[in-house]
Short mmCIF file of N, CA and C in Angstrom, two decimals:
data_model
loop_
_atom_site.label_atom_id
_atom_site.label_comp_id
_atom_site.label_asym_id
_atom_site.label_seq_id
_atom_site.Cartn_x
_atom_site.Cartn_y
_atom_site.Cartn_z
N MET G 1 21.99 -2.95 -79.41
CA MET G 1 20.87 -3.15 -80.30
C MET G 1 21.40 -3.26 -81.72
N ASP G 2 20.74 -4.07 -82.49
CA ASP G 2 21.07 -4.22 -83.90
C ASP G 2 20.89 -2.86 -84.56
N THR G 3 21.99 -2.23 -84.94
CA THR G 3 21.90 -0.89 -85.51
C THR G 3 21.14 -0.92 -86.84
N ASP G 4 21.20 -2.06 -87.54
CA ASP G 4 20.45 -2.15 -88.80
C ASP G 4 18.95 -2.03 -88.55
N LEU G 5 18.47 -2.70 -87.52
CA LEU G 5 17.05 -2.65 -87.18
C LEU G 5 16.65 -1.23 -86.79
N ARG G 6 17.43 -0.61 -85.95
CA ARG G 6 17.16 0.77 -85.52
C ARG G 6 17.25 1.74 -86.70
N GLN G 7 18.27 1.57 -87.52
CA GLN G 7 18.45 2.45 -88.68
C GLN G 7 17.28 2.31 -89.66
N GLU G 8 16.85 1.08 -89.85
CA GLU G 8 15.70 0.84 -90.73
C GLU G 8 14.47 1.54 -90.18
N TYR G 9 14.27 1.45 -88.88
CA TYR G 9 13.10 2.04 -88.24
C TYR G 9 13.10 3.57 -88.33
N ILE G 10 14.21 4.20 -88.01
CA ILE G 10 14.22 5.67 -87.94
C ILE G 10 14.10 6.33 -89.32
N LYS G 11 14.34 5.59 -90.37
CA LYS G 11 14.20 6.14 -91.73
C LYS G 11 12.74 6.22 -92.18
N LEU G 12 11.86 5.56 -91.46
CA LEU G 12 10.47 5.44 -91.88
C LEU G 12 9.64 6.66 -91.50
N ASP G 13 8.58 6.91 -92.29
CA ASP G 13 7.62 7.94 -91.90
C ASP G 13 6.75 7.36 -90.78
N ASP G 14 5.96 8.21 -90.16
CA ASP G 14 5.22 7.80 -88.97
C ASP G 14 4.35 6.56 -89.17
N TRP G 15 3.51 6.56 -90.21
CA TRP G 15 2.63 5.42 -90.38
C TRP G 15 3.41 4.16 -90.73
N SER G 16 4.49 4.29 -91.47
CA SER G 16 5.32 3.13 -91.81
C SER G 16 5.97 2.54 -90.56
N LYS G 17 6.22 3.37 -89.56
CA LYS G 17 6.76 2.86 -88.29
C LYS G 17 5.78 1.91 -87.63
N VAL G 18 4.50 2.25 -87.67
CA VAL G 18 3.47 1.38 -87.10
C VAL G 18 3.44 0.06 -87.86
N GLU G 19 3.46 0.13 -89.17
CA GLU G 19 3.46 -1.08 -89.99
C GLU G 19 4.70 -1.93 -89.73
N PHE G 20 5.84 -1.28 -89.58
CA PHE G 20 7.10 -1.96 -89.30
C PHE G 20 6.98 -2.76 -87.99
N LEU G 21 6.41 -2.13 -86.97
CA LEU G 21 6.24 -2.80 -85.68
C LEU G 21 5.25 -3.96 -85.78
N THR G 22 4.21 -3.78 -86.55
CA THR G 22 3.24 -4.86 -86.75
C THR G 22 3.92 -6.07 -87.36
N GLN G 23 4.80 -5.85 -88.31
CA GLN G 23 5.54 -6.95 -88.94
C GLN G 23 6.59 -7.53 -88.00
N LEU G 24 7.23 -6.69 -87.23
CA LEU G 24 8.29 -7.12 -86.33
C LEU G 24 7.77 -7.97 -85.17
N GLU G 25 6.52 -7.76 -84.81
CA GLU G 25 5.93 -8.46 -83.66
C GLU G 25 6.14 -9.98 -83.72
N PHE G 26 6.01 -10.58 -84.87
CA PHE G 26 6.05 -12.03 -84.99
C PHE G 26 7.39 -12.58 -85.48
N LYS G 27 8.36 -11.70 -85.61
CA LYS G 27 9.68 -12.14 -86.04
C LYS G 27 10.54 -12.49 -84.84
N GLU G 28 11.35 -13.52 -85.00
CA GLU G 28 12.30 -13.91 -83.96
C GLU G 28 13.55 -13.05 -84.12
N ASN G 29 13.62 -12.01 -83.34
CA ASN G 29 14.74 -11.10 -83.38
C ASN G 29 14.88 -10.51 -81.99
N SER G 30 15.89 -10.95 -81.25
CA SER G 30 16.02 -10.49 -79.87
C SER G 30 16.27 -8.98 -79.78
N ASP G 31 16.82 -8.39 -80.81
CA ASP G 31 17.07 -6.95 -80.79
C ASP G 31 15.78 -6.13 -80.88
N LYS G 32 14.71 -6.76 -81.26
CA LYS G 32 13.45 -6.01 -81.35
C LYS G 32 13.02 -5.48 -79.99
N TRP G 33 13.41 -6.17 -78.92
CA TRP G 33 12.98 -5.73 -77.59
C TRP G 33 13.67 -4.43 -77.19
N LEU G 34 14.92 -4.28 -77.57
CA LEU G 34 15.62 -3.02 -77.30
C LEU G 34 15.03 -1.89 -78.14
N LEU G 35 14.67 -2.21 -79.37
CA LEU G 35 14.02 -1.21 -80.22
C LEU G 35 12.68 -0.80 -79.60
N ILE G 36 11.90 -1.77 -79.20
CA ILE G 36 10.60 -1.46 -78.59
C ILE G 36 10.78 -0.64 -77.32
N ASP G 37 11.77 -0.97 -76.51
CA ASP G 37 12.02 -0.18 -75.31
C ASP G 37 12.36 1.26 -75.67
N SER G 38 13.17 1.44 -76.69
CA SER G 38 13.53 2.81 -77.09
C SER G 38 12.33 3.57 -77.63
N ILE G 39 11.40 2.87 -78.25
CA ILE G 39 10.20 3.50 -78.79
C ILE G 39 9.26 3.92 -77.66
N ILE G 40 8.98 3.01 -76.73
CA ILE G 40 8.01 3.35 -75.68
C ILE G 40 8.52 4.42 -74.73
N THR G 41 9.83 4.53 -74.57
CA THR G 41 10.38 5.51 -73.63
C THR G 41 10.66 6.87 -74.27
N ASP G 42 10.51 6.97 -75.58
CA ASP G 42 10.79 8.22 -76.29
C ASP G 42 9.51 9.06 -76.38
N VAL G 43 9.41 10.08 -75.55
CA VAL G 43 8.21 10.93 -75.53
C VAL G 43 8.00 11.68 -76.84
N ASN G 44 9.05 11.78 -77.65
CA ASN G 44 8.94 12.48 -78.93
C ASN G 44 8.58 11.54 -80.08
N GLU G 45 8.49 10.24 -79.79
CA GLU G 45 8.15 9.26 -80.82
C GLU G 45 6.68 9.40 -81.20
N TYR G 46 6.35 9.01 -82.40
CA TYR G 46 4.99 9.02 -82.91
C TYR G 46 4.10 8.20 -81.97
N ASP G 47 3.03 8.81 -81.47
CA ASP G 47 2.18 8.15 -80.47
C ASP G 47 1.64 6.80 -80.94
N LEU G 48 1.22 6.69 -82.19
CA LEU G 48 0.67 5.42 -82.65
C LEU G 48 1.74 4.33 -82.73
N ALA G 49 2.98 4.71 -82.95
CA ALA G 49 4.07 3.72 -82.91
C ALA G 49 4.27 3.26 -81.47
N ARG G 50 4.23 4.19 -80.54
CA ARG G 50 4.36 3.81 -79.13
C ARG G 50 3.21 2.89 -78.71
N ILE G 51 2.01 3.23 -79.14
CA ILE G 51 0.84 2.42 -78.80
C ILE G 51 0.97 1.02 -79.40
N GLU G 52 1.44 0.92 -80.64
CA GLU G 52 1.63 -0.40 -81.25
C GLU G 52 2.66 -1.20 -80.46
N ALA G 53 3.69 -0.55 -79.98
CA ALA G 53 4.71 -1.23 -79.18
C ALA G 53 4.11 -1.73 -77.86
N PHE G 54 3.25 -0.93 -77.23
CA PHE G 54 2.59 -1.38 -75.99
C PHE G 54 1.70 -2.59 -76.25
N LYS G 55 1.02 -2.59 -77.39
CA LYS G 55 0.15 -3.73 -77.74
C LYS G 55 0.98 -5.00 -77.86
N ILE G 56 2.16 -4.89 -78.43
CA ILE G 56 3.05 -6.05 -78.55
C ILE G 56 3.44 -6.54 -77.16
N LEU G 57 3.79 -5.61 -76.28
CA LEU G 57 4.22 -5.97 -74.93
C LEU G 57 3.11 -6.64 -74.13
N GLU G 58 1.88 -6.32 -74.44
CA GLU G 58 0.75 -6.89 -73.71
C GLU G 58 0.61 -8.40 -73.94
N ILE G 59 1.01 -8.88 -75.11
CA ILE G 59 0.74 -10.28 -75.44
C ILE G 59 1.97 -11.12 -75.74
N ALA G 60 3.11 -10.49 -75.91
CA ALA G 60 4.30 -11.21 -76.38
C ALA G 60 4.95 -12.07 -75.32
N ASP G 61 5.62 -13.09 -75.79
CA ASP G 61 6.47 -13.92 -74.94
C ASP G 61 7.87 -13.29 -75.01
N ILE G 62 8.24 -12.59 -73.98
CA ILE G 62 9.45 -11.76 -73.98
C ILE G 62 10.56 -12.47 -73.20
N PRO G 63 11.75 -12.55 -73.77
CA PRO G 63 12.87 -13.16 -73.01
C PRO G 63 13.08 -12.40 -71.69
N GLN G 64 13.40 -13.14 -70.64
CA GLN G 64 13.46 -12.58 -69.29
C GLN G 64 14.37 -11.36 -69.17
N TYR G 65 15.55 -11.42 -69.76
CA TYR G 65 16.46 -10.29 -69.66
C TYR G 65 15.82 -9.01 -70.18
N HIS G 66 15.16 -9.10 -71.32
CA HIS G 66 14.51 -7.93 -71.91
C HIS G 66 13.26 -7.54 -71.14
N LYS G 67 12.58 -8.55 -70.61
CA LYS G 67 11.38 -8.27 -69.83
C LYS G 67 11.71 -7.45 -68.58
N ASN G 68 12.84 -7.73 -67.97
CA ASN G 68 13.28 -6.96 -66.79
C ASN G 68 13.44 -5.48 -67.14
N ILE G 69 14.05 -5.22 -68.27
CA ILE G 69 14.26 -3.84 -68.73
C ILE G 69 12.93 -3.18 -69.06
N LEU G 70 12.09 -3.89 -69.80
CA LEU G 70 10.80 -3.34 -70.22
C LEU G 70 9.88 -3.08 -69.04
N ALA G 71 9.92 -3.93 -68.02
CA ALA G 71 9.09 -3.71 -66.83
C ALA G 71 9.44 -2.38 -66.16
N LYS G 72 10.73 -2.10 -66.06
CA LYS G 72 11.16 -0.83 -65.46
C LYS G 72 10.72 0.35 -66.31
N SER G 73 10.81 0.19 -67.62
CA SER G 73 10.37 1.26 -68.51
C SER G 73 8.87 1.51 -68.38
N LEU G 74 8.08 0.44 -68.35
CA LEU G 74 6.63 0.60 -68.18
C LEU G 74 6.30 1.29 -66.86
N PHE G 75 6.96 0.89 -65.81
CA PHE G 75 6.75 1.52 -64.51
C PHE G 75 7.03 3.02 -64.58
N ASN G 76 8.17 3.38 -65.16
CA ASN G 76 8.53 4.80 -65.26
C ASN G 76 7.55 5.58 -66.13
N ILE G 77 7.07 4.97 -67.19
CA ILE G 77 6.08 5.62 -68.04
C ILE G 77 4.81 5.88 -67.25
N LEU G 78 4.38 4.90 -66.50
CA LEU G 78 3.12 5.06 -65.75
C LEU G 78 3.20 6.07 -64.62
N ILE G 79 4.38 6.32 -64.11
CA ILE G 79 4.46 7.33 -63.04
C ILE G 79 4.80 8.72 -63.57
N SER G 80 5.20 8.81 -64.86
CA SER G 80 5.62 10.13 -65.35
C SER G 80 4.88 10.62 -66.60
N GLU G 81 4.23 9.75 -67.32
CA GLU G 81 3.61 10.13 -68.59
C GLU G 81 2.38 11.00 -68.38
N ASP G 82 2.23 12.01 -69.22
CA ASP G 82 1.07 12.90 -69.15
C ASP G 82 0.01 12.55 -70.20
N ASP G 83 0.42 11.95 -71.29
CA ASP G 83 -0.50 11.63 -72.38
C ASP G 83 -1.43 10.49 -71.96
N TYR G 84 -2.72 10.74 -71.97
CA TYR G 84 -3.70 9.76 -71.50
C TYR G 84 -3.64 8.46 -72.29
N ASP G 85 -3.63 8.54 -73.62
CA ASP G 85 -3.64 7.32 -74.44
C ASP G 85 -2.39 6.49 -74.22
N ILE G 86 -1.26 7.14 -74.15
CA ILE G 86 0.00 6.42 -73.91
C ILE G 86 -0.05 5.73 -72.56
N LYS G 87 -0.51 6.44 -71.56
CA LYS G 87 -0.59 5.87 -70.21
C LYS G 87 -1.57 4.68 -70.19
N ASN G 88 -2.67 4.80 -70.89
CA ASN G 88 -3.68 3.75 -70.92
C ASN G 88 -3.12 2.48 -71.59
N TYR G 89 -2.45 2.62 -72.72
CA TYR G 89 -1.89 1.45 -73.39
C TYR G 89 -0.72 0.85 -72.59
N ALA G 90 0.04 1.69 -71.94
CA ALA G 90 1.10 1.17 -71.06
C ALA G 90 0.49 0.36 -69.93
N ALA G 91 -0.61 0.85 -69.37
CA ALA G 91 -1.29 0.13 -68.29
C ALA G 91 -1.86 -1.20 -68.79
N CYS G 92 -2.35 -1.23 -70.00
CA CYS G 92 -2.85 -2.49 -70.57
C CYS G 92 -1.74 -3.53 -70.67
N ALA G 93 -0.54 -3.09 -70.97
CA ALA G 93 0.59 -4.00 -71.12
C ALA G 93 1.00 -4.64 -69.80
N LEU G 94 0.61 -4.06 -68.68
CA LEU G 94 1.02 -4.57 -67.37
C LEU G 94 0.56 -5.99 -67.11
N VAL G 95 -0.47 -6.43 -67.78
CA VAL G 95 -0.98 -7.79 -67.59
C VAL G 95 0.11 -8.82 -67.88
N ASN G 96 1.07 -8.46 -68.70
CA ASN G 96 2.18 -9.36 -69.06
C ASN G 96 3.41 -9.15 -68.16
N PHE G 97 3.28 -8.27 -67.15
CA PHE G 97 4.43 -7.93 -66.30
C PHE G 97 4.07 -7.98 -64.81
N ILE G 98 2.96 -8.58 -64.47
CA ILE G 98 2.47 -8.53 -63.09
C ILE G 98 3.34 -9.34 -62.13
N GLU G 99 4.22 -10.18 -62.64
CA GLU G 99 5.08 -10.97 -61.74
C GLU G 99 6.14 -10.11 -61.05
N TYR G 100 6.32 -8.88 -61.49
CA TYR G 100 7.28 -7.98 -60.85
C TYR G 100 6.61 -7.29 -59.67
N SER G 101 7.23 -7.38 -58.51
CA SER G 101 6.61 -6.83 -57.30
C SER G 101 6.34 -5.33 -57.41
N PHE G 102 7.23 -4.60 -58.06
CA PHE G 102 7.02 -3.15 -58.18
C PHE G 102 5.86 -2.83 -59.13
N ILE G 103 5.61 -3.68 -60.10
CA ILE G 103 4.45 -3.51 -60.99
C ILE G 103 3.18 -3.87 -60.22
N GLU G 104 3.24 -4.98 -59.50
CA GLU G 104 2.10 -5.41 -58.70
C GLU G 104 1.71 -4.31 -57.71
N GLN G 105 2.70 -3.75 -57.02
CA GLN G 105 2.43 -2.71 -56.02
C GLN G 105 1.83 -1.46 -56.67
N LEU G 106 2.35 -1.08 -57.82
CA LEU G 106 1.80 0.07 -58.55
C LEU G 106 0.34 -0.19 -58.91
N CYS G 107 0.06 -1.38 -59.41
CA CYS G 107 -1.32 -1.73 -59.77
C CYS G 107 -2.25 -1.67 -58.56
N ILE G 108 -1.81 -2.20 -57.45
CA ILE G 108 -2.63 -2.19 -56.24
C ILE G 108 -2.92 -0.76 -55.80
N GLU G 109 -1.87 0.05 -55.71
CA GLU G 109 -2.03 1.43 -55.25
C GLU G 109 -2.97 2.21 -56.16
N ARG G 110 -2.76 2.07 -57.47
CA ARG G 110 -3.57 2.84 -58.42
C ARG G 110 -5.00 2.31 -58.51
N LEU G 111 -5.18 1.01 -58.41
CA LEU G 111 -6.52 0.44 -58.45
C LEU G 111 -7.32 0.91 -57.25
N LEU G 112 -6.71 0.92 -56.09
CA LEU G 112 -7.43 1.28 -54.86
C LEU G 112 -7.60 2.79 -54.67
N ASP G 113 -7.05 3.57 -55.58
CA ASP G 113 -7.18 5.03 -55.51
C ASP G 113 -8.43 5.47 -56.28
N PRO G 114 -9.47 5.88 -55.58
CA PRO G 114 -10.71 6.27 -56.26
C PRO G 114 -10.55 7.52 -57.14
N GLU G 115 -9.47 8.25 -56.94
CA GLU G 115 -9.21 9.45 -57.75
C GLU G 115 -8.53 9.11 -59.08
N GLU G 116 -8.04 7.90 -59.22
CA GLU G 116 -7.38 7.47 -60.46
C GLU G 116 -8.42 7.36 -61.57
N ASP G 117 -8.02 7.60 -62.78
CA ASP G 117 -8.88 7.46 -63.95
C ASP G 117 -9.49 6.05 -63.99
N ILE G 118 -10.77 5.96 -64.27
CA ILE G 118 -11.47 4.68 -64.22
C ILE G 118 -10.93 3.69 -65.26
N ASP G 119 -10.58 4.15 -66.45
CA ASP G 119 -10.04 3.25 -67.47
C ASP G 119 -8.72 2.66 -67.02
N LEU G 120 -7.89 3.48 -66.42
CA LEU G 120 -6.61 2.98 -65.90
C LEU G 120 -6.85 2.00 -64.76
N ARG G 121 -7.80 2.31 -63.91
CA ARG G 121 -8.10 1.40 -62.81
C ARG G 121 -8.52 0.02 -63.34
N TYR G 122 -9.28 0.00 -64.41
CA TYR G 122 -9.67 -1.30 -64.99
C TYR G 122 -8.47 -2.04 -65.57
N CYS G 123 -7.52 -1.32 -66.14
CA CYS G 123 -6.28 -1.96 -66.61
C CYS G 123 -5.53 -2.58 -65.44
N PHE G 124 -5.43 -1.85 -64.34
CA PHE G 124 -4.74 -2.36 -63.15
C PHE G 124 -5.49 -3.56 -62.58
N PHE G 125 -6.80 -3.50 -62.57
CA PHE G 125 -7.62 -4.60 -62.08
C PHE G 125 -7.36 -5.86 -62.91
N THR G 126 -7.39 -5.72 -64.23
CA THR G 126 -7.15 -6.85 -65.12
C THR G 126 -5.77 -7.47 -64.88
N ALA G 127 -4.77 -6.62 -64.73
CA ALA G 127 -3.41 -7.12 -64.47
C ALA G 127 -3.36 -7.88 -63.15
N LEU G 128 -3.99 -7.33 -62.13
CA LEU G 128 -3.95 -7.97 -60.80
C LEU G 128 -4.65 -9.32 -60.77
N LEU G 129 -5.60 -9.53 -61.63
CA LEU G 129 -6.26 -10.83 -61.68
C LEU G 129 -5.28 -11.94 -62.08
N LYS G 130 -4.14 -11.56 -62.66
CA LYS G 130 -3.11 -12.53 -63.07
C LYS G 130 -2.03 -12.74 -62.01
N MET G 131 -2.13 -12.03 -60.89
CA MET G 131 -1.07 -12.13 -59.88
C MET G 131 -1.02 -13.51 -59.26
N LYS G 132 0.17 -13.92 -58.88
CA LYS G 132 0.39 -15.26 -58.32
C LYS G 132 -0.06 -15.38 -56.86
N ASN G 133 0.09 -14.31 -56.10
CA ASN G 133 -0.28 -14.33 -54.68
C ASN G 133 -1.81 -14.26 -54.56
N ARG G 134 -2.43 -15.42 -54.52
CA ARG G 134 -3.89 -15.49 -54.51
C ARG G 134 -4.48 -14.96 -53.21
N ASP G 135 -3.78 -15.09 -52.10
CA ASP G 135 -4.27 -14.54 -50.84
C ASP G 135 -4.37 -13.02 -50.92
N GLU G 136 -3.34 -12.42 -51.50
CA GLU G 136 -3.33 -10.96 -51.66
C GLU G 136 -4.44 -10.53 -52.62
N LEU G 137 -4.62 -11.28 -53.70
CA LEU G 137 -5.69 -10.96 -54.65
C LEU G 137 -7.05 -11.04 -53.97
N CYS G 138 -7.26 -12.06 -53.18
CA CYS G 138 -8.52 -12.20 -52.46
C CYS G 138 -8.76 -11.00 -51.54
N LYS G 139 -7.73 -10.59 -50.85
CA LYS G 139 -7.81 -9.43 -49.95
C LYS G 139 -8.18 -8.16 -50.73
N ILE G 140 -7.58 -7.97 -51.88
CA ILE G 140 -7.86 -6.78 -52.71
C ILE G 140 -9.30 -6.82 -53.21
N LEU G 141 -9.73 -7.99 -53.68
CA LEU G 141 -11.11 -8.11 -54.16
C LEU G 141 -12.11 -7.83 -53.04
N LYS G 142 -11.83 -8.29 -51.85
CA LYS G 142 -12.71 -8.02 -50.71
C LYS G 142 -12.75 -6.52 -50.41
N GLU G 143 -11.60 -5.88 -50.52
CA GLU G 143 -11.55 -4.43 -50.30
C GLU G 143 -12.36 -3.69 -51.36
N LEU G 144 -12.38 -4.21 -52.56
CA LEU G 144 -13.11 -3.57 -53.66
C LEU G 144 -14.63 -3.74 -53.57
N LEU G 145 -15.07 -4.62 -52.69
CA LEU G 145 -16.52 -4.80 -52.53
C LEU G 145 -17.22 -3.51 -52.12
N SER G 146 -16.50 -2.64 -51.43
CA SER G 146 -17.09 -1.36 -51.01
C SER G 146 -16.81 -0.22 -51.99
N ASP G 147 -16.20 -0.52 -53.11
CA ASP G 147 -15.89 0.48 -54.14
C ASP G 147 -17.03 0.49 -55.16
N ALA G 148 -17.68 1.62 -55.31
CA ALA G 148 -18.84 1.70 -56.21
C ALA G 148 -18.53 1.27 -57.63
N ASP G 149 -17.34 1.56 -58.10
CA ASP G 149 -16.97 1.24 -59.47
C ASP G 149 -16.57 -0.23 -59.67
N PHE G 150 -16.15 -0.89 -58.61
CA PHE G 150 -15.61 -2.25 -58.75
C PHE G 150 -16.32 -3.32 -57.94
N SER G 151 -17.33 -2.95 -57.18
CA SER G 151 -17.96 -3.94 -56.30
C SER G 151 -18.52 -5.12 -57.09
N ARG G 152 -19.15 -4.86 -58.20
CA ARG G 152 -19.73 -5.96 -58.99
C ARG G 152 -18.65 -6.89 -59.53
N ASN G 153 -17.59 -6.31 -60.09
CA ASN G 153 -16.49 -7.13 -60.60
C ASN G 153 -15.78 -7.87 -59.49
N ALA G 154 -15.61 -7.22 -58.37
CA ALA G 154 -14.95 -7.88 -57.23
C ALA G 154 -15.79 -9.07 -56.77
N LYS G 155 -17.08 -8.87 -56.66
CA LYS G 155 -17.98 -9.96 -56.23
C LYS G 155 -17.91 -11.13 -57.21
N CYS G 156 -18.00 -10.85 -58.49
CA CYS G 156 -17.95 -11.92 -59.51
C CYS G 156 -16.64 -12.69 -59.44
N ASN G 157 -15.54 -11.98 -59.27
CA ASN G 157 -14.24 -12.65 -59.24
C ASN G 157 -14.01 -13.39 -57.93
N LEU G 158 -14.54 -12.89 -56.84
CA LEU G 158 -14.45 -13.64 -55.58
C LEU G 158 -15.20 -14.96 -55.70
N GLU G 159 -16.35 -14.93 -56.34
CA GLU G 159 -17.13 -16.15 -56.52
C GLU G 159 -16.43 -17.10 -57.50
N LYS G 160 -15.97 -16.57 -58.61
CA LYS G 160 -15.36 -17.39 -59.65
C LYS G 160 -14.00 -17.97 -59.24
N LEU G 161 -13.17 -17.15 -58.64
CA LEU G 161 -11.80 -17.57 -58.32
C LEU G 161 -11.67 -18.23 -56.95
N PHE G 162 -12.54 -17.85 -56.02
CA PHE G 162 -12.35 -18.30 -54.65
C PHE G 162 -13.60 -18.96 -54.04
N ASN G 163 -14.67 -19.05 -54.82
CA ASN G 163 -15.93 -19.61 -54.31
C ASN G 163 -16.40 -18.89 -53.06
N ILE G 164 -16.20 -17.58 -53.04
CA ILE G 164 -16.62 -16.77 -51.89
C ILE G 164 -17.84 -15.97 -52.32
N SER G 165 -18.93 -16.16 -51.62
CA SER G 165 -20.14 -15.40 -51.90
C SER G 165 -20.17 -14.17 -51.02
N SER G 166 -20.74 -13.12 -51.57
CA SER G 166 -20.85 -11.88 -50.81
C SER G 166 -22.26 -11.36 -50.97
N SER G 167 -22.79 -10.78 -49.94
CA SER G 167 -24.15 -10.24 -50.01
C SER G 167 -24.18 -8.86 -50.64
N LYS G 168 -22.99 -8.31 -50.94
CA LYS G 168 -22.93 -6.96 -51.53
C LYS G 168 -23.14 -7.02 -53.00
#
């Protein structure tokens, strides 16, 4: 990682870190991805800086090499993080990482778990709508027809994406 970028970041106060990330988001600097990875995986980092980093990951066009690393980090955060807000923003970022089978599988398992937090389930649902395997998506949506929290969304998406009507 560009030590200058990291050194510049660690000298900042908490709110300035958020501003730094906001500015860094649109700069062409491949080292920013390693910095962002170090931020999201550091449980002692300022929460709003971590959240800003997750927001970047949700929409950014990330080089494949860095995306591979970040996908693993997001997965590990989602299976180990205790902080609700951090977990929620990490789950939102999954929409940009759904092409990874281990991310897809995590989303499916967590979405279909009625004991999972409803906000997280909606993040997983949104990510899964972007999955490439349309047959699998159709199967998941059909399974969700019997889920009280998702039946309406499942029905709408079955109709919109697959022209499948359901009486539920």
